[in-house]
């Protein structure tokens, strides 16, 4: 269900912004408009929907208009034209009083620069939104304490912001945002000022919080790794325009244009590409009809095909185990003719889910001789990821060509 | 031959006519301005003069001790005792009352104007030349109209002092408001602050140290007007200095000056530690 719907949103800075919108509709580009009129086009006809309870990342380089865009969602910046519907209500038509109420009850915001009040304690900062709303001191401090607990800042409530590290300050910023219990959380480059380790920690924290309460989060970022890590869906902005909206996979697989493609050049592919993306059904499989399959027949089949490993499935294609010619031979020797296929299963050979990323399965691929079997969520066998395939994928992803030739 | 002699604009005549017209027609208006100043000034000076000097010295000592420490308290008490021993206790109390009254009115008028200028570029642009003029116009220029409009005496002296010492508190209040990080204002707005909440919960608390510095400046400037105010009949520590100047009594003028300096240092140190103490609390 859509929580926020943005329709044809424009922001033009300058003295006669409406003129800029008209010119843009006549398909003039923003550089021409700047030269002709001196107007700066910040956001140009943005349209997209944000679903309830998802983390929606707006990605773009600096100057792409993403910070302006997020500020139009609570009218910190007044849009020049367009519509912003939240639960079907156009916030651009709200009166001043309605807007104040909307900001107090429906949205809250986390800032890149933290923007904590230096004259207030951590607790007062966390209670800031509630204080503005005129909530009783005792009640608001209780709720602020609760929010501080959620972000792991118990025991710091009496400190002042300048006594905390950057990461902790942003936790206060996050607590301030959470304390008002908003339906929509706007995060403007919230973690960009933090060093990489703390940044990852905060992203995990955010995902953990999102597990507990599903809020609609609009997250502005210029960091693709971050976007892919936390985003349920991503919008990519360039030069004030939203050029693509989709799940991380969608965007990776079908980049809208060279600009989007260029973004992914620098990405660590192992975090993005999942086992399911590269799985190949190249290995011989044995279907174990009777639950009493024969090791001898399987061994025969392997030697005929000149293969080392076979993947045992049941009639429903559920993955059961992996056997090798060695393990089969051993089972035959020990069993004196009564041995069954299950005695030959290689013990450490476990399957992985198709949704797991290459990063997650790297250690399995590298430490075992057999290609790693991949199953879907119903445990059905989908194929394998071999060392060879893994390395080839890395090589192609590095060159940025992986998604241009997805099908084998 | 061309000469400017016949082409002089009679601006001085116009101004004289204008002031005369003001005095004639709007005396009630200026009396209305004068009344609260007069009331405050006479109230404070009567109160100070009626109080035992020992009590006043002790109160000052305690204030100095509370805002700073024993060192400043000792210095304050010693300075006031010395002023008393120099024979200028009454004059000092009158000066103190004048400084207090002018600072009160400067604050009442200056802080709101400063806030207004701090939040609006247009107001700031209009106010700036006015403040420049108030600060740079030699006091002697407006002494005459002030005497015409308000006659001579302590109250006229305080009014002249207000004109001279108003600019710093307006400027520094405006500066303090402007120095508040825009992100903090934005954050407050994002959480649903109204315009007055932004002012009361963010801008004023964060501008307070700067406003206090402005208050300190205003006090110092009103003290520096003491001598000039004495020229239009204001009493206090300026009187002996002016008298000494007129009679070439160098001893009298110097002793009067010394008392002014001592009082200035005491007031400066006390208000300054008030401002820094405030800042310390904010940042701790």
XYZ file of C-alpha atoms in Angstrom, chain B residues 73-250:
178
model
C 34.173 40.070 45.596
C 37.270 41.431 47.346
C 38.031 43.767 44.470
C 34.446 45.012 44.329
C 34.285 45.758 48.035
C 37.681 47.479 48.010
C 36.718 49.636 45.000
C 33.423 50.748 46.493
C 35.022 51.523 49.841
C 37.686 53.553 48.046
C 35.020 55.493 46.127
C 33.311 56.245 49.423
C 36.592 57.402 50.946
C 37.170 59.669 47.961
C 33.956 61.424 48.942
C 31.908 60.455 45.905
C 29.459 57.974 47.392
C 26.315 59.975 46.556
C 27.495 60.800 43.054
C 28.312 57.134 42.484
C 24.834 56.080 43.529
C 23.291 58.602 41.142
C 25.511 57.416 38.323
C 24.641 53.832 39.161
C 20.947 54.681 39.016
C 21.424 56.432 35.658
C 23.381 53.511 34.226
C 20.823 51.062 35.554
C 17.885 53.015 34.095
C 19.454 53.465 30.697
C 20.461 49.785 30.548
C 16.961 48.702 31.498
C 15.457 50.791 28.706
C 18.137 49.763 26.236
C 17.351 46.120 26.994
C 13.599 46.581 26.821
C 13.874 48.354 23.479
C 17.074 46.841 22.114
C 16.525 43.110 22.568
C 13.190 42.991 20.690
C 14.630 45.108 17.897
C 17.704 42.908 17.824
C 15.563 39.786 17.573
C 13.520 41.367 14.820
C 16.643 42.336 12.920
C 18.111 38.902 13.523
C 15.165 37.187 11.900
C 14.539 39.552 9.016
C 17.102 40.774 6.544
C 14.928 43.710 5.597
C 14.642 44.994 9.142
C 18.362 44.462 9.558
C 19.108 46.513 6.460
C 16.902 49.365 7.630
C 18.186 49.287 11.178
C 21.866 49.150 10.375
C 22.330 52.739 9.116
C 20.184 54.003 11.985
C 22.426 52.237 14.493
C 25.527 53.492 12.711
C 24.219 57.036 12.972
C 23.389 56.616 16.654
C 26.883 55.361 17.377
C 28.854 57.819 15.294
C 26.921 61.056 15.687
C 28.838 63.082 18.258
C 26.794 63.220 21.440
C 26.987 67.022 21.463
C 24.856 67.148 18.321
C 21.830 65.575 19.918
C 22.353 67.142 23.317
C 20.751 70.395 22.158
C 17.491 68.934 20.837
C 17.319 66.692 23.869
C 17.565 69.675 26.153
C 14.914 71.455 24.088
C 12.580 68.531 24.203
C 13.217 67.206 27.679
C 14.885 70.176 29.449
C 17.998 69.612 31.525
C 18.688 67.241 34.379
C 19.250 63.587 35.163
C 16.427 62.304 32.992
C 17.654 64.147 29.915
C 21.090 62.708 30.684
C 19.673 59.184 30.768
C 17.852 59.758 27.454
C 21.063 60.911 25.779
C 22.783 57.874 27.283
C 20.104 55.549 25.891
C 20.640 56.902 22.363
C 24.365 56.355 22.640
C 24.382 52.934 24.282
C 21.464 51.273 22.516
C 23.294 50.086 19.365
C 25.532 47.368 20.865
C 22.706 45.404 22.422
C 20.652 45.585 19.225
C 23.612 44.567 17.099
C 24.772 41.746 19.325
C 21.281 40.376 19.820
C 20.830 40.328 16.064
C 24.252 38.736 15.645
C 23.479 36.122 18.280
C 20.236 35.168 16.561
C 21.966 35.010 13.185
C 24.788 32.852 14.527
C 22.416 30.052 15.480
C 23.097 27.244 13.014
C 20.423 27.137 10.302
C 20.299 23.334 10.683
C 19.113 23.745 14.265
C 16.298 26.026 13.158
C 15.501 23.599 10.374
C 15.478 20.692 12.822
C 13.115 22.554 15.125
C 10.807 23.316 12.193
C 10.945 19.709 11.043
C 9.685 18.622 14.446
C 6.763 21.005 14.181
C 8.009 24.104 15.968
C 6.002 27.259 15.420
C 7.842 30.489 14.722
C 7.668 31.566 18.359
C 8.840 28.152 19.536
C 11.860 28.420 17.269
C 12.586 31.774 18.883
C 12.042 30.757 22.493
C 13.431 27.241 22.473
C 16.273 27.514 19.999
C 17.295 30.995 18.937
C 17.181 32.924 22.204
C 18.802 30.251 24.397
C 21.620 29.838 21.901
C 22.017 33.591 21.391
C 22.042 34.304 25.121
C 25.835 34.471 25.594
C 26.066 36.958 22.724
C 23.141 38.972 24.077
C 24.905 39.077 27.449
C 28.029 40.399 25.738
C 25.834 43.096 24.200
C 24.483 43.955 27.628
C 28.003 44.289 28.933
C 28.884 46.632 26.052
C 25.773 48.687 26.673
C 26.700 49.126 30.330
C 30.215 50.211 29.423
C 28.971 52.709 26.863
C 26.443 54.229 29.219
C 29.208 54.713 31.779
C 31.286 56.477 29.173
C 28.391 58.895 28.625
C 28.411 59.950 32.284
C 30.660 62.961 31.728
C 28.843 64.140 28.604
C 25.484 63.784 30.303
C 26.789 65.994 33.105
C 27.094 68.804 30.556
C 23.319 68.948 30.307
C 22.922 69.098 33.997
C 22.896 65.448 34.913
C 24.322 64.740 38.328
C 26.511 61.874 39.377
C 30.204 61.251 38.841
C 30.256 63.321 35.658
C 29.501 66.500 37.580
C 32.808 66.795 39.466
C 34.696 66.031 36.239
C 32.884 68.765 34.316
C 33.241 71.157 37.216
C 36.945 70.398 37.450
C 37.260 70.964 33.697
C 35.529 74.345 33.873
C 37.493 75.596 36.875
C 40.753 73.950 35.852
C 40.655 72.016 39.100
C 42.807 69.098 37.974
